[in-house]
Amino acid sequence: MSPKYNIFFLIKDSEQPCGLFAVPGANVTVPLEYKLQNQDRLKWKKGSSIIFAKNGPSILTGKEGDISENGSLILKKVSKTDENLYGPEVFDNDGTNQGPFEEIRLCVLAAVKKPKLTAECKNKTVTFTCSHAQTEDVEIKWFKKGNVLLKESSKTLVRKYEDVQNTKIYCQVSNKASSEKSNDLEASCKEGNGGWFKQYIWYLVFGGAGVVLLLIVLIVCRIRNRRRRNMHMRGNLSASYPVDEGF
């Protein structure tokens, strides 16, 4: 009989998903899910290190301004070095632990940049392109007249020109910590090298030239047919009335 093994997976705290998101330089409040009393003892930990502690009104570690009136932790001007697990410990005046309290992970993400919106017209359709600098963990939303287009989340948006004519379109790029929107854009398919309106004009020009050429060919053919008919009639008359050369 083959031996059986019990397999255990050790989950590191670094694998805990992010619970708070912020951009560099922002102030972040880590909430305390407890109604703090005046005589309670409060500790806040960053990982395994105590970054704030107080016993009743007396601050033992840290300083005023590190917590709010309700005991929530305040992190100022965060950076990537502030990414970690944060968790509180609370004991009442009798030394009874009021927890446990869940730890929460802070993740600091680069702020997204303002996207650039362009439009290209071709074959009576408009292709809007939302260009942005970020390459991953970015969500794109499209808006028409200020209303979100729920089924559109790709970098490009394709619409018939008649459906977006004189209509403001914009895109929004966001991550878990920030968002930016592009400028509004109204597609104008009467301008630009790719505009279907200009192509339509060229079709009219070349189509008109073709009609004129066809008319010329028909006129020439008709004239030639008339000449042949006249020559044939003259030949028949000559055959009907022969000339007596001896007269």
PDB file of C-alpha atoms in Angstrom:
ATOM      1  CA  MET A   1       0.000   0.000   0.000  1.00  0.00           C
ATOM      2  CA  SER A   2       1.434   3.327  -0.996  1.00  0.00           C
ATOM      3  CA  PRO A   3       1.860   5.863   1.835  1.00  0.00           C
ATOM      4  CA  LYS A   4      -0.524   8.792   2.173  1.00  0.00           C
ATOM      5  CA  TYR A   5       0.671  12.302   2.699  1.00  0.00           C
ATOM      6  CA  ASN A   6      -1.119  15.301   4.076  1.00  0.00           C
ATOM      7  CA  ILE A   7      -0.077  18.383   2.113  1.00  0.00           C
ATOM      8  CA  PHE A   8      -0.296  21.810   3.701  1.00  0.00           C
ATOM      9  CA  PHE A   9       0.157  25.087   1.860  1.00  0.00           C
ATOM     10  CA  LEU A  10       1.614  27.969   3.825  1.00  0.00           C
ATOM     11  CA  ILE A  11       0.069  31.206   2.597  1.00  0.00           C
ATOM     12  CA  LYS A  12       2.385  34.135   3.091  1.00  0.00           C
ATOM     13  CA  ASP A  13       0.972  37.491   4.102  1.00  0.00           C
ATOM     14  CA  SER A  14       2.334  38.924   0.847  1.00  0.00           C
ATOM     15  CA  GLU A  15      -0.252  36.823  -0.983  1.00  0.00           C
ATOM     16  CA  GLN A  16      -3.152  38.461   0.812  1.00  0.00           C
ATOM     17  CA  PRO A  17      -5.039  40.583  -1.710  1.00  0.00           C
ATOM     18  CA  CYS A  18      -5.001  44.338  -1.510  1.00  0.00           C
ATOM     19  CA  GLY A  19      -7.757  45.881   0.547  1.00  0.00           C
ATOM     20  CA  LEU A  20      -6.767  49.527   0.185  1.00  0.00           C
ATOM     21  CA  PHE A  21      -5.398  51.311  -2.867  1.00  0.00           C
ATOM     22  CA  ALA A  22      -3.682  54.673  -3.155  1.00  0.00           C
ATOM     23  CA  VAL A  23      -1.482  56.686  -5.499  1.00  0.00           C
ATOM     24  CA  PRO A  24       1.947  57.936  -4.385  1.00  0.00           C
ATOM     25  CA  GLY A  25       1.678  61.082  -2.272  1.00  0.00           C
ATOM     26  CA  ALA A  26      -1.901  60.481  -1.159  1.00  0.00           C
ATOM     27  CA  ASN A  27      -3.161  60.349   2.427  1.00  0.00           C
ATOM     28  CA  VAL A  28      -4.790  57.066   3.421  1.00  0.00           C
ATOM     29  CA  THR A  29      -7.037  56.192   6.352  1.00  0.00           C
ATOM     30  CA  VAL A  30      -6.974  52.586   7.572  1.00  0.00           C
ATOM     31  CA  PRO A  31     -10.319  52.179   9.353  1.00  0.00           C
ATOM     32  CA  LEU A  32     -10.711  50.842  12.886  1.00  0.00           C
ATOM     33  CA  GLU A  33     -13.823  48.668  12.960  1.00  0.00           C
ATOM     34  CA  TYR A  34     -14.448  49.276  16.637  1.00  0.00           C
ATOM     35  CA  LYS A  35     -15.925  52.022  18.801  1.00  0.00           C
ATOM     36  CA  LEU A  36     -12.871  53.118  20.763  1.00  0.00           C
ATOM     37  CA  GLN A  37     -13.313  54.125  24.409  1.00  0.00           C
ATOM     38  CA  ASN A  38     -11.235  56.801  26.159  1.00  0.00           C
ATOM     39  CA  GLN A  39      -9.436  54.340  28.473  1.00  0.00           C
ATOM     40  CA  ASP A  40      -8.781  51.650  25.840  1.00  0.00           C
ATOM     41  CA  ARG A  41      -5.266  50.637  24.874  1.00  0.00           C
ATOM     42  CA  LEU A  42      -4.705  50.822  21.122  1.00  0.00           C
ATOM     43  CA  LYS A  43      -1.875  49.545  18.937  1.00  0.00           C
ATOM     44  CA  TRP A  44      -1.419  49.751  15.195  1.00  0.00           C
ATOM     45  CA  LYS A  45       1.015  47.408  13.446  1.00  0.00           C
ATOM     46  CA  LYS A  46       2.666  47.587  10.068  1.00  0.00           C
ATOM     47  CA  GLY A  47       3.500  43.982   9.399  1.00  0.00           C
ATOM     48  CA  SER A  48       4.967  42.857  12.731  1.00  0.00           C
ATOM     49  CA  SER A  49       6.221  46.319  13.769  1.00  0.00           C
ATOM     50  CA  ILE A  50       4.295  48.587  16.142  1.00  0.00           C
ATOM     51  CA  ILE A  51       3.983  52.022  14.527  1.00  0.00           C
ATOM     52  CA  PHE A  52       1.509  53.538  16.969  1.00  0.00           C
ATOM     53  CA  ALA A  53       0.496  52.785  20.570  1.00  0.00           C
ATOM     54  CA  LYS A  54      -1.454  54.595  23.225  1.00  0.00           C
ATOM     55  CA  ASN A  55      -2.735  53.759  26.692  1.00  0.00           C
ATOM     56  CA  GLY A  56      -5.862  55.755  27.302  1.00  0.00           C
ATOM     57  CA  PRO A  57      -4.980  59.361  26.459  1.00  0.00           C
ATOM     58  CA  SER A  58      -1.200  58.779  26.691  1.00  0.00           C
ATOM     59  CA  ILE A  59       0.659  58.209  23.409  1.00  0.00           C
ATOM     60  CA  LEU A  60       3.493  55.678  23.814  1.00  0.00           C
ATOM     61  CA  THR A  61       4.587  55.234  20.182  1.00  0.00           C
ATOM     62  CA  GLY A  62       3.988  57.627  17.317  1.00  0.00           C
ATOM     63  CA  LYS A  63       2.471  61.083  17.590  1.00  0.00           C
ATOM     64  CA  GLU A  64      -0.769  63.007  17.490  1.00  0.00           C
ATOM     65  CA  GLY A  65      -2.183  63.048  14.020  1.00  0.00           C
ATOM     66  CA  ASP A  66      -1.264  59.412  13.374  1.00  0.00           C
ATOM     67  CA  ILE A  67      -4.819  58.393  14.228  1.00  0.00           C
ATOM     68  CA  SER A  68      -8.231  60.000  13.859  1.00  0.00           C
ATOM     69  CA  GLU A  69     -10.674  60.682  16.674  1.00  0.00           C
ATOM     70  CA  ASN A  70     -12.207  57.225  16.288  1.00  0.00           C
ATOM     71  CA  GLY A  71      -8.821  55.472  16.333  1.00  0.00           C
ATOM     72  CA  SER A  72      -8.396  54.878  12.586  1.00  0.00           C
ATOM     73  CA  LEU A  73      -4.793  54.961  11.364  1.00  0.00           C
ATOM     74  CA  ILE A  74      -3.769  57.889   9.149  1.00  0.00           C
ATOM     75  CA  LEU A  75      -0.932  57.378   6.663  1.00  0.00           C
ATOM     76  CA  LYS A  76       0.332  60.579   5.071  1.00  0.00           C
ATOM     77  CA  LYS A  77       1.925  60.951   1.638  1.00  0.00           C
ATOM     78  CA  VAL A  78       2.260  57.229   1.065  1.00  0.00           C
ATOM     79  CA  SER A  79       4.856  55.659  -1.212  1.00  0.00           C
ATOM     80  CA  LYS A  80       5.722  52.145  -2.368  1.00  0.00           C
ATOM     81  CA  THR A  81       7.598  51.611   0.915  1.00  0.00           C
ATOM     82  CA  ASP A  82       4.275  51.888   2.768  1.00  0.00           C
ATOM     83  CA  GLU A  83       2.861  48.803   1.062  1.00  0.00           C
ATOM     84  CA  ASN A  84       2.211  46.274   3.823  1.00  0.00           C
ATOM     85  CA  LEU A  85      -0.353  44.693   6.104  1.00  0.00           C
ATOM     86  CA  TYR A  86      -1.870  46.999   8.705  1.00  0.00           C
ATOM     87  CA  GLY A  87      -3.811  45.793  11.717  1.00  0.00           C
ATOM     88  CA  PRO A  88      -5.000  47.088  15.134  1.00  0.00           C
ATOM     89  CA  GLU A  89      -5.024  45.637  18.627  1.00  0.00           C
ATOM     90  CA  VAL A  90      -7.432  46.970  21.257  1.00  0.00           C
ATOM     91  CA  PHE A  91      -7.595  46.142  24.980  1.00  0.00           C
ATOM     92  CA  ASP A  92     -10.132  47.614  27.354  1.00  0.00           C
ATOM     93  CA  ASN A  93      -9.389  49.035  30.805  1.00  0.00           C
ATOM     94  CA  ASP A  94      -9.481  45.511  32.292  1.00  0.00           C
ATOM     95  CA  GLY A  95      -6.962  44.176  29.776  1.00  0.00           C
ATOM     96  CA  THR A  96      -9.504  42.215  27.742  1.00  0.00           C
ATOM     97  CA  ASN A  97      -8.665  41.886  24.054  1.00  0.00           C
ATOM     98  CA  GLN A  98     -11.480  43.399  21.980  1.00  0.00           C
ATOM     99  CA  GLY A  99     -10.334  41.650  18.816  1.00  0.00           C
ATOM    100  CA  PRO A 100      -9.261  39.938  16.804  1.00  0.00           C
ATOM    101  CA  PHE A 101      -9.373  42.511  14.014  1.00  0.00           C
ATOM    102  CA  GLU A 102      -8.726  41.723  10.392  1.00  0.00           C
ATOM    103  CA  GLU A 103      -5.521  43.010   8.846  1.00  0.00           C
ATOM    104  CA  ILE A 104      -5.745  44.964   5.623  1.00  0.00           C
ATOM    105  CA  ARG A 105      -3.140  45.285   2.885  1.00  0.00           C
ATOM    106  CA  LEU A 106      -2.282  48.644   1.354  1.00  0.00           C
ATOM    107  CA  CYS A 107      -1.154  48.711  -2.274  1.00  0.00           C
ATOM    108  CA  VAL A 108       0.299  51.860  -3.840  1.00  0.00           C
ATOM    109  CA  LEU A 109      -0.266  52.142  -7.591  1.00  0.00           C
ATOM    110  CA  ALA A 110       1.008  54.699 -10.074  1.00  0.00           C
ATOM    111  CA  ALA A 111      -1.659  57.211 -11.035  1.00  0.00           C
ATOM    112  CA  VAL A 112      -3.076  56.770 -14.520  1.00  0.00           C
ATOM    113  CA  LYS A 113      -2.378  59.515 -17.037  1.00  0.00           C
ATOM    114  CA  LYS A 114      -4.909  61.413 -19.120  1.00  0.00           C
ATOM    115  CA  PRO A 115      -5.759  59.343 -22.215  1.00  0.00           C
ATOM    116  CA  LYS A 116      -5.774  60.730 -25.753  1.00  0.00           C
ATOM    117  CA  LEU A 117      -8.852  60.158 -27.899  1.00  0.00           C
ATOM    118  CA  THR A 118      -8.720  60.103 -31.704  1.00  0.00           C
ATOM    119  CA  ALA A 119     -11.252  59.226 -34.401  1.00  0.00           C
ATOM    120  CA  GLU A 120     -10.849  57.849 -37.924  1.00  0.00           C
ATOM    121  CA  CYS A 121     -13.588  57.667 -40.553  1.00  0.00           C
ATOM    122  CA  LYS A 122     -13.756  54.900 -43.146  1.00  0.00           C
ATOM    123  CA  ASN A 123     -16.618  53.402 -45.134  1.00  0.00           C
ATOM    124  CA  LYS A 124     -19.217  55.421 -43.224  1.00  0.00           C
ATOM    125  CA  THR A 125     -17.980  54.078 -39.876  1.00  0.00           C
ATOM    126  CA  VAL A 126     -15.980  55.811 -37.163  1.00  0.00           C
ATOM    127  CA  THR A 127     -13.237  54.121 -35.145  1.00  0.00           C
ATOM    128  CA  PHE A 128     -12.450  55.868 -31.864  1.00  0.00           C
ATOM    129  CA  THR A 129      -9.114  54.985 -30.241  1.00  0.00           C
ATOM    130  CA  CYS A 130      -8.355  55.583 -26.557  1.00  0.00           C
ATOM    131  CA  SER A 131      -4.563  55.797 -26.218  1.00  0.00           C
ATOM    132  CA  HIS A 132      -2.976  55.631 -22.765  1.00  0.00           C
ATOM    133  CA  ALA A 133       0.468  55.060 -21.273  1.00  0.00           C
ATOM    134  CA  GLN A 134      -0.446  52.236 -18.895  1.00  0.00           C
ATOM    135  CA  THR A 135      -0.149  48.677 -20.203  1.00  0.00           C
ATOM    136  CA  GLU A 136      -1.660  46.492 -17.457  1.00  0.00           C
ATOM    137  CA  ASP A 137      -4.246  46.489 -14.677  1.00  0.00           C
ATOM    138  CA  VAL A 138      -6.151  49.240 -16.460  1.00  0.00           C
ATOM    139  CA  GLU A 139      -9.882  49.423 -17.101  1.00  0.00           C
ATOM    140  CA  ILE A 140     -11.345  51.367 -20.021  1.00  0.00           C
ATOM    141  CA  LYS A 141     -14.863  52.756 -20.141  1.00  0.00           C
ATOM    142  CA  TRP A 142     -16.586  54.544 -23.018  1.00  0.00           C
ATOM    143  CA  PHE A 143     -19.147  57.308 -22.646  1.00  0.00           C
ATOM    144  CA  LYS A 144     -21.677  58.676 -25.140  1.00  0.00           C
ATOM    145  CA  LYS A 145     -23.431  61.904 -24.169  1.00  0.00           C
ATOM    146  CA  GLY A 146     -22.183  61.330 -20.625  1.00  0.00           C
ATOM    147  CA  ASN A 147     -23.702  57.837 -20.375  1.00  0.00           C
ATOM    148  CA  VAL A 148     -21.461  54.797 -20.009  1.00  0.00           C
ATOM    149  CA  LEU A 149     -21.544  52.185 -22.787  1.00  0.00           C
ATOM    150  CA  LEU A 150     -21.743  49.062 -20.643  1.00  0.00           C
ATOM    151  CA  LYS A 151     -20.610  46.491 -23.210  1.00  0.00           C
ATOM    152  CA  GLU A 152     -17.554  48.425 -24.409  1.00  0.00           C
ATOM    153  CA  SER A 153     -14.210  48.015 -22.623  1.00  0.00           C
ATOM    154  CA  SER A 154     -11.585  47.662 -25.362  1.00  0.00           C
ATOM    155  CA  LYS A 155      -9.121  50.265 -26.579  1.00  0.00           C
ATOM    156  CA  THR A 156     -11.212  50.996 -29.677  1.00  0.00           C
ATOM    157  CA  LEU A 157     -14.866  51.819 -30.228  1.00  0.00           C
ATOM    158  CA  VAL A 158     -16.468  51.359 -33.665  1.00  0.00           C
ATOM    159  CA  ARG A 159     -19.754  53.011 -34.565  1.00  0.00           C
ATOM    160  CA  LYS A 160     -21.686  54.000 -37.680  1.00  0.00           C
ATOM    161  CA  TYR A 161     -21.167  57.664 -38.425  1.00  0.00           C
ATOM    162  CA  GLU A 162     -24.902  58.333 -38.436  1.00  0.00           C
ATOM    163  CA  ASP A 163     -25.102  57.001 -34.843  1.00  0.00           C
ATOM    164  CA  VAL A 164     -22.424  59.344 -33.473  1.00  0.00           C
ATOM    165  CA  GLN A 165     -22.825  62.406 -35.676  1.00  0.00           C
ATOM    166  CA  ASN A 166     -22.880  65.577 -33.544  1.00  0.00           C
ATOM    167  CA  THR A 167     -22.435  63.400 -30.443  1.00  0.00           C
ATOM    168  CA  LYS A 168     -19.787  63.840 -27.748  1.00  0.00           C
ATOM    169  CA  ILE A 169     -17.721  60.721 -27.058  1.00  0.00           C
ATOM    170  CA  TYR A 170     -15.012  60.271 -24.431  1.00  0.00           C
ATOM    171  CA  CYS A 171     -13.126  57.437 -22.752  1.00  0.00           C
ATOM    172  CA  GLN A 172     -12.033  56.919 -19.160  1.00  0.00           C
ATOM    173  CA  VAL A 173      -8.956  54.993 -18.031  1.00  0.00           C
ATOM    174  CA  SER A 174      -8.721  53.794 -14.437  1.00  0.00           C
ATOM    175  CA  ASN A 175      -6.971  51.451 -12.053  1.00  0.00           C
ATOM    176  CA  LYS A 176      -7.835  50.597  -8.449  1.00  0.00           C
ATOM    177  CA  ALA A 177      -6.349  53.867  -7.176  1.00  0.00           C
ATOM    178  CA  SER A 178      -7.124  56.556  -9.775  1.00  0.00           C
ATOM    179  CA  SER A 179      -8.930  57.438 -12.990  1.00  0.00           C
ATOM    180  CA  GLU A 180      -8.635  59.983 -15.805  1.00  0.00           C
ATOM    181  CA  LYS A 181     -10.927  60.886 -18.701  1.00  0.00           C
ATOM    182  CA  SER A 182     -10.082  62.104 -22.175  1.00  0.00           C
ATOM    183  CA  ASN A 183     -11.379  65.259 -23.764  1.00  0.00           C
ATOM    184  CA  ASP A 184     -14.779  65.068 -25.446  1.00  0.00           C
ATOM    185  CA  LEU A 185     -14.631  64.373 -29.176  1.00  0.00           C
ATOM    186  CA  GLU A 186     -17.219  64.744 -31.924  1.00  0.00           C
ATOM    187  CA  ALA A 187     -16.429  62.743 -35.044  1.00  0.00           C
ATOM    188  CA  SER A 188     -16.321  64.821 -38.220  1.00  0.00           C
ATOM    189  CA  CYS A 189     -16.204  62.608 -41.271  1.00  0.00           C
ATOM    190  CA  LYS A 190     -16.246  65.610 -43.624  1.00  0.00           C
ATOM    191  CA  GLU A 191     -12.566  66.268 -42.943  1.00  0.00           C
ATOM    192  CA  GLY A 192      -9.333  64.359 -43.038  1.00  0.00           C
ATOM    193  CA  ASN A 193      -7.750  62.031 -45.564  1.00  0.00           C
ATOM    194  CA  GLY A 194      -9.726  59.094 -44.268  1.00  0.00           C
ATOM    195  CA  GLY A 195     -13.149  60.745 -44.345  1.00  0.00           C
ATOM    196  CA  TRP A 196     -15.859  58.856 -46.170  1.00  0.00           C
ATOM    197  CA  PHE A 197     -17.390  62.177 -47.251  1.00  0.00           C
ATOM    198  CA  LYS A 198     -14.315  62.998 -49.328  1.00  0.00           C
ATOM    199  CA  GLN A 199     -14.347  59.496 -50.798  1.00  0.00           C
ATOM    200  CA  TYR A 200     -17.996  60.011 -51.683  1.00  0.00           C
ATOM    201  CA  ILE A 201     -17.101  63.237 -53.542  1.00  0.00           C
ATOM    202  CA  TRP A 202     -14.417  61.414 -55.511  1.00  0.00           C
ATOM    203  CA  TYR A 203     -16.919  58.711 -56.407  1.00  0.00           C
ATOM    204  CA  LEU A 204     -19.225  61.404 -57.766  1.00  0.00           C
ATOM    205  CA  VAL A 205     -16.414  63.019 -59.778  1.00  0.00           C
ATOM    206  CA  PHE A 206     -15.163  59.800 -61.313  1.00  0.00           C
ATOM    207  CA  GLY A 207     -18.700  58.527 -61.787  1.00  0.00           C
ATOM    208  CA  GLY A 208     -19.654  61.711 -63.643  1.00  0.00           C
ATOM    209  CA  ALA A 209     -16.594  61.466 -65.869  1.00  0.00           C
ATOM    210  CA  GLY A 210     -17.546  57.891 -66.700  1.00  0.00           C
ATOM    211  CA  VAL A 211     -21.049  58.941 -67.707  1.00  0.00           C
ATOM    212  CA  VAL A 212     -19.684  61.695 -69.959  1.00  0.00           C
ATOM    213  CA  LEU A 213     -17.249  59.268 -71.587  1.00  0.00           C
ATOM    214  CA  LEU A 214     -20.037  56.782 -72.201  1.00  0.00           C
ATOM    215  CA  LEU A 215     -22.161  59.479 -73.866  1.00  0.00           C
ATOM    216  CA  ILE A 216     -19.265  60.425 -76.144  1.00  0.00           C
ATOM    217  CA  VAL A 217     -18.769  56.799 -77.191  1.00  0.00           C
ATOM    218  CA  LEU A 218     -22.486  56.407 -77.927  1.00  0.00           C
ATOM    219  CA  ILE A 219     -22.522  59.593 -80.033  1.00  0.00           C
ATOM    220  CA  VAL A 220     -19.458  58.504 -82.029  1.00  0.00           C
ATOM    221  CA  CYS A 221     -20.954  55.076 -82.640  1.00  0.00           C
ATOM    222  CA  ARG A 222     -24.214  56.617 -83.790  1.00  0.00           C
ATOM    223  CA  ILE A 223     -22.439  58.958 -86.206  1.00  0.00           C
ATOM    224  CA  ARG A 224     -20.429  56.091 -87.667  1.00  0.00           C
ATOM    225  CA  ASN A 225     -23.558  53.969 -88.097  1.00  0.00           C
ATOM    226  CA  ARG A 226     -25.309  56.843 -89.857  1.00  0.00           C
ATOM    227  CA  ARG A 227     -22.382  57.283 -92.249  1.00  0.00           C
ATOM    228  CA  ARG A 228     -22.367  53.580 -93.064  1.00  0.00           C
ATOM    229  CA  ARG A 229     -26.105  53.666 -93.680  1.00  0.00           C
ATOM    230  CA  ASN A 230     -25.766  56.626 -96.061  1.00  0.00           C
ATOM    231  CA  MET A 231     -22.961  54.941 -97.989  1.00  0.00           C
ATOM    232  CA  HIS A 232     -25.029  51.778 -98.293  1.00  0.00           C
ATOM    233  CA  MET A 233     -28.005  53.733 -99.665  1.00  0.00           C
ATOM    234  CA  ARG A 234     -25.812  55.456-102.260  1.00  0.00           C
ATOM    235  CA  GLY A 235     -24.506  52.094-103.417  1.00  0.00           C
ATOM    236  CA  ASN A 236     -28.020  50.756-103.897  1.00  0.00           C
ATOM    237  CA  LEU A 237     -29.028  53.794-105.986  1.00  0.00           C
ATOM    238  CA  SER A 238     -26.027  53.344-108.274  1.00  0.00           C
ATOM    239  CA  ALA A 239     -26.941  49.716-108.875  1.00  0.00           C
ATOM    240  CA  SER A 240     -30.590  50.579-109.743  1.00  0.00           C
ATOM    241  CA  TYR A 241     -29.733  53.253-112.359  1.00  0.00           C
ATOM    242  CA  PRO A 242     -26.649  52.117-114.344  1.00  0.00           C
ATOM    243  CA  VAL A 243     -24.943  54.718-116.543  1.00  0.00           C
ATOM    244  CA  ASP A 244     -24.683  53.996-120.343  1.00  0.00           C
ATOM    245  CA  GLU A 245     -21.081  54.707-121.096  1.00  0.00           C
ATOM    246  CA  GLY A 246     -21.687  54.663-124.873  1.00  0.00           C
ATOM    247  CA  PHE A 247     -24.253  57.484-124.920  1.00  0.00           C
TER     248      PHE A 247
END
